[in-house]
PDB file of C-alpha atoms in Angstrom:
ATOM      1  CA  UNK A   4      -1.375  -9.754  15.904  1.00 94.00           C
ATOM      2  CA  UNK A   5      -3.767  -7.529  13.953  1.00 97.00           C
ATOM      3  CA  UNK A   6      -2.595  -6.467  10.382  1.00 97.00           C
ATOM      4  CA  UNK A   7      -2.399  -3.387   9.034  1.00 98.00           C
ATOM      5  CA  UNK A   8      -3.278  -4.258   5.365  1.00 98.00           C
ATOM      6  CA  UNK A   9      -4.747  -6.975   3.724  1.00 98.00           C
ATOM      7  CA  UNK A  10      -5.786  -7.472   0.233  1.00 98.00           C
ATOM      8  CA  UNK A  11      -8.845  -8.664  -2.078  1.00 98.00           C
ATOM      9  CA  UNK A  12      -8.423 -11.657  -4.152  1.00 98.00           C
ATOM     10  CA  UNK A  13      -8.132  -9.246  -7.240  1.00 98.00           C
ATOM     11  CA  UNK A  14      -5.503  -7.351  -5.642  1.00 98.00           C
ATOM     12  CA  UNK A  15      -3.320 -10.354  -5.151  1.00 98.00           C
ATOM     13  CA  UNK A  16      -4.109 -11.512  -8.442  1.00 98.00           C
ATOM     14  CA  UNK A  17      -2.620  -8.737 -10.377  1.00 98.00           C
ATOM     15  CA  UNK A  18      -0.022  -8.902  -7.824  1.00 98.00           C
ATOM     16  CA  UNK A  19       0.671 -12.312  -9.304  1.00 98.00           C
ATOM     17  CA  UNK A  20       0.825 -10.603 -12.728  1.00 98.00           C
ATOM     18  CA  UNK A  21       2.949  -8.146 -12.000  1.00 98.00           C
ATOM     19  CA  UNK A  22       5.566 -10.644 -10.194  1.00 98.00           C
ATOM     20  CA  UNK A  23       5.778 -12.772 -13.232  1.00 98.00           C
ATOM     21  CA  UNK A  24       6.316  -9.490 -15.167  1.00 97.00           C
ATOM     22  CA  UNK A  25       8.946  -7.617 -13.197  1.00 97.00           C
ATOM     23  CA  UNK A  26      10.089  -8.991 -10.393  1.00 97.00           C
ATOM     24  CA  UNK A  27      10.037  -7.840  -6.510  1.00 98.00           C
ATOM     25  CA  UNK A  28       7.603  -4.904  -6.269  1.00 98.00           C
ATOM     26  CA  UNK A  29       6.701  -2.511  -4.003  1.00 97.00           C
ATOM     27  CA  UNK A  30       4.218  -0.245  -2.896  1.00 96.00           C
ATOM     28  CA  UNK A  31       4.095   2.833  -2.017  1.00 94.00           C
ATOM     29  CA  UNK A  32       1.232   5.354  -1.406  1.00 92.00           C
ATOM     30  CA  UNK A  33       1.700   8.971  -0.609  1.00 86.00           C
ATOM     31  CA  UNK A  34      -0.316  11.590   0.672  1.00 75.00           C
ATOM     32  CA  UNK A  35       0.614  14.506  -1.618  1.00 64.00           C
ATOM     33  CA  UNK A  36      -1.545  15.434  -4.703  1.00 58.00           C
ATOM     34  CA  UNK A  37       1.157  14.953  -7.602  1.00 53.00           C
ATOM     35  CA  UNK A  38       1.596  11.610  -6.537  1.00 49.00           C
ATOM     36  CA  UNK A  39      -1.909  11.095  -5.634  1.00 53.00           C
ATOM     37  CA  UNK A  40      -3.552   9.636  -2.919  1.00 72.00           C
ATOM     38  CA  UNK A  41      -3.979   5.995  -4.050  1.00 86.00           C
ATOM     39  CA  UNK A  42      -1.480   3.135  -3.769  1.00 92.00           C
ATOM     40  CA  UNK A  43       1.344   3.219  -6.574  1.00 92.00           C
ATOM     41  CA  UNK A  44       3.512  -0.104  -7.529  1.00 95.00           C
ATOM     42  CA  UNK A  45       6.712  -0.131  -8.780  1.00 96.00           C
ATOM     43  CA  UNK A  46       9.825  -2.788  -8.845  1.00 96.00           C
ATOM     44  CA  UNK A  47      11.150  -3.181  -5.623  1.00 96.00           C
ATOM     45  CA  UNK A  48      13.612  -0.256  -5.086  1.00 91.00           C
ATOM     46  CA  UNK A  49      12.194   1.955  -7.917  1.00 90.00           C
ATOM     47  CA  UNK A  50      10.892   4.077  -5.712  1.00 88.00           C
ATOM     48  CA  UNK A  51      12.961   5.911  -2.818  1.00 88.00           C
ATOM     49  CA  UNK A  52      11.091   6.481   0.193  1.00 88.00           C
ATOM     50  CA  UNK A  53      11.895   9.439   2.337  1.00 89.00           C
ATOM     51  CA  UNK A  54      13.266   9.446   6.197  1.00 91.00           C
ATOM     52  CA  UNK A  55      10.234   8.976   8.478  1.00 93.00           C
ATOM     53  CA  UNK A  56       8.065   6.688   6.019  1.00 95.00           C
ATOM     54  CA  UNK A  57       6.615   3.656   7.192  1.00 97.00           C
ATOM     55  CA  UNK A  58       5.889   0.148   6.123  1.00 97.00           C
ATOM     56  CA  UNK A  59       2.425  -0.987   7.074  1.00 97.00           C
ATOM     57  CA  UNK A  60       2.883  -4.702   6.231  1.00 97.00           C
ATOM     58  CA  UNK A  61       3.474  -6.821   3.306  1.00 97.00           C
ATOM     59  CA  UNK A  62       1.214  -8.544   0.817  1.00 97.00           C
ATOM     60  CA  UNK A  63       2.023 -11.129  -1.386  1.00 96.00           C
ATOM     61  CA  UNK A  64       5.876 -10.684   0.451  1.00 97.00           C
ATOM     62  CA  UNK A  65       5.417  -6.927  -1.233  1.00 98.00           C
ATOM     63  CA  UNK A  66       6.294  -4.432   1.661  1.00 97.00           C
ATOM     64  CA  UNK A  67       3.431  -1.665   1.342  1.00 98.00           C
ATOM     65  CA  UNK A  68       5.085   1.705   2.413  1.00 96.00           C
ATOM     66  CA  UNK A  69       3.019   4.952   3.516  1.00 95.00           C
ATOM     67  CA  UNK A  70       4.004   8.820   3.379  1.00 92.00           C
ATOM     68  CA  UNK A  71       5.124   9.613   7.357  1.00 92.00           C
ATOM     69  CA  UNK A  72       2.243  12.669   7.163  1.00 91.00           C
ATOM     70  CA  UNK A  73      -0.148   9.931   5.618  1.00 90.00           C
ATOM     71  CA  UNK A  74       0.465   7.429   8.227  1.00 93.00           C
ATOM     72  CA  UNK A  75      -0.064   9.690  11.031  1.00 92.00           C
ATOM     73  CA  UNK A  76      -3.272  10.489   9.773  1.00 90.00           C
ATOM     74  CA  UNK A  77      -4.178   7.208   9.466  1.00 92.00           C
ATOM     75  CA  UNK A  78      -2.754   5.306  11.632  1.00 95.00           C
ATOM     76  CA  UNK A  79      -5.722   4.011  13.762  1.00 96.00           C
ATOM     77  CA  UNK A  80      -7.306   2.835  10.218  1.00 96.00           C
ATOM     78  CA  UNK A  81      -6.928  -1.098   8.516  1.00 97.00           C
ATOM     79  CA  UNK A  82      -6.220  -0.372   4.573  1.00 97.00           C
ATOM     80  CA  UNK A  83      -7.432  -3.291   1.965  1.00 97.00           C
ATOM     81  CA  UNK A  84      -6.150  -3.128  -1.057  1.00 97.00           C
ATOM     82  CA  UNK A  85      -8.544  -3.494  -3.970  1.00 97.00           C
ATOM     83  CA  UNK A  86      -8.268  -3.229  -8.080  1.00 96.00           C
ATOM     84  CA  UNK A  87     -10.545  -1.284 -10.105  1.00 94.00           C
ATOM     85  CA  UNK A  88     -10.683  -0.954 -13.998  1.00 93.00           C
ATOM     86  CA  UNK A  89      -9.490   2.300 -14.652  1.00 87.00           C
ATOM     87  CA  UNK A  90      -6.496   4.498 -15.735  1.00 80.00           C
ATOM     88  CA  UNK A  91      -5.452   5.934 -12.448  1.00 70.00           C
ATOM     89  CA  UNK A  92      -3.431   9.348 -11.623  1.00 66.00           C
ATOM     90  CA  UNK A  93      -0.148   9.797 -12.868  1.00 62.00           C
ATOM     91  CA  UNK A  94      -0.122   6.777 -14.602  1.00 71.00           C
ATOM     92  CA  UNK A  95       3.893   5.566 -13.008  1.00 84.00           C
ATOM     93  CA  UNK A  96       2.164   2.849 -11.098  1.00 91.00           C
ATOM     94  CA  UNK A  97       3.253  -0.687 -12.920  1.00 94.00           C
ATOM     95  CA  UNK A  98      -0.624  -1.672 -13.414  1.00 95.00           C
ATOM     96  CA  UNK A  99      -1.420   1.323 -15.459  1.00 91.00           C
ATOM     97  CA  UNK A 100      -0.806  -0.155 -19.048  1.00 91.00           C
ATOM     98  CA  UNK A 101      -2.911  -2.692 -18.142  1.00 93.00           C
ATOM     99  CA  UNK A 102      -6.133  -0.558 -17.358  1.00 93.00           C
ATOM    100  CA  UNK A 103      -5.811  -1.460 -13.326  1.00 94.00           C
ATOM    101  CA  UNK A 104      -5.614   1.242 -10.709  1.00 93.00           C
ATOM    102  CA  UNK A 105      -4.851   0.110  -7.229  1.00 94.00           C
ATOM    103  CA  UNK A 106      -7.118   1.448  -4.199  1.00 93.00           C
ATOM    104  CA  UNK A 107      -7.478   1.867  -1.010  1.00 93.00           C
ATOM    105  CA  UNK A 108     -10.395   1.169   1.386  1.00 94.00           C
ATOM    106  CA  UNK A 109      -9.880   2.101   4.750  1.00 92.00           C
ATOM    107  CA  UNK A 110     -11.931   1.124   7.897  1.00 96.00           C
ATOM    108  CA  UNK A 111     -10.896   2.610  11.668  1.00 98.00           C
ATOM    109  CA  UNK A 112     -10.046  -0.384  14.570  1.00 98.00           C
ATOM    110  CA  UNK A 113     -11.700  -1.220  17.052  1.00 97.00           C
ATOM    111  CA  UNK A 114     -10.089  -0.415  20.552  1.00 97.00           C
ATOM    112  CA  UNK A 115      -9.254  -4.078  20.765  1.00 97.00           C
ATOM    113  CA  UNK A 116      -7.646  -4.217  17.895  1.00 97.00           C
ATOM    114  CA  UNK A 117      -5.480  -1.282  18.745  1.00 96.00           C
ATOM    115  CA  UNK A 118      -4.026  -3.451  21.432  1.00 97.00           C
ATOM    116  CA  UNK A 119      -2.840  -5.934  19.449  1.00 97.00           C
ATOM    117  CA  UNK A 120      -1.987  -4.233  16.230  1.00 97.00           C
ATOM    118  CA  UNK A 121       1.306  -5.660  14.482  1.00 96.00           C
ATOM    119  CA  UNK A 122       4.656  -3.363  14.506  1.00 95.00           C
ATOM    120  CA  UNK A 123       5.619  -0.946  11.569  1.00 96.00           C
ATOM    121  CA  UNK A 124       8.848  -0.068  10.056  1.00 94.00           C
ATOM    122  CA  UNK A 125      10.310   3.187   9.836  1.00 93.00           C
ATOM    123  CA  UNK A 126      12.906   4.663   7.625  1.00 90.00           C
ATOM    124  CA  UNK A 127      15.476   6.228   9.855  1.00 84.00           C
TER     125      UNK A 127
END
């Protein structure tokens, strides 16, 4: 099976952090512009996602949920989750105080891929 996510070593590092910190997490990336378009992370169950949203996958056993509208969009894409150094939007996300901003880099599957691509989770 072909994941949907995957993440850079920095990514799971400050995952790591994070754990240790507070627990479960979650992620959660919408597709509206007051939430912003990048990956938040927040304790697992701090954030309620709506009917219709989908988890991609999981990454360092973190479930990584997407808007509905965001996933239809990009549905046919791989998303790897990546860390910069910066203060990101919003500032809710739980890397934020420490100068982190979660992102997104997305790449489109091949047609093989598509065939093979694991299952997603949808709140009903």
């Amino acid at each position: 099976m072909i994941k949907r996510i995957d993440a850079t070593e920095k990514a799971i590092e400050l995952i790591k952090v994070l754990k240790e910190k507070h627990g479960d997490l979650m992620f959660y990336q919408a597709g509206g512009c007051c939430e912003g378009t990048q990956p938040q992370c927040f304790e697992k169950g701090g954030f309620y996602q709506r009917m219709g949203d989908v988890c991609i996958g999981t990454i360092q056993d973190t479930e990584f949920w997407v808007d509905k509208d965001l996933f239809e969009y990009w549905k046919h894409a791989h998303f790897t989750l990546d860390v910069i150094d910066a203060f990101g939007v919003g500032g809710f996300s739980l890397e934020t105080p420490l100068k982190k901003t979660f992102r997104i880099e997305y790449r489109i599957f091949t047609p093989e891929e598509e065939l093979s691509l694991e299952p997603v989770t949808f709140i009903e």
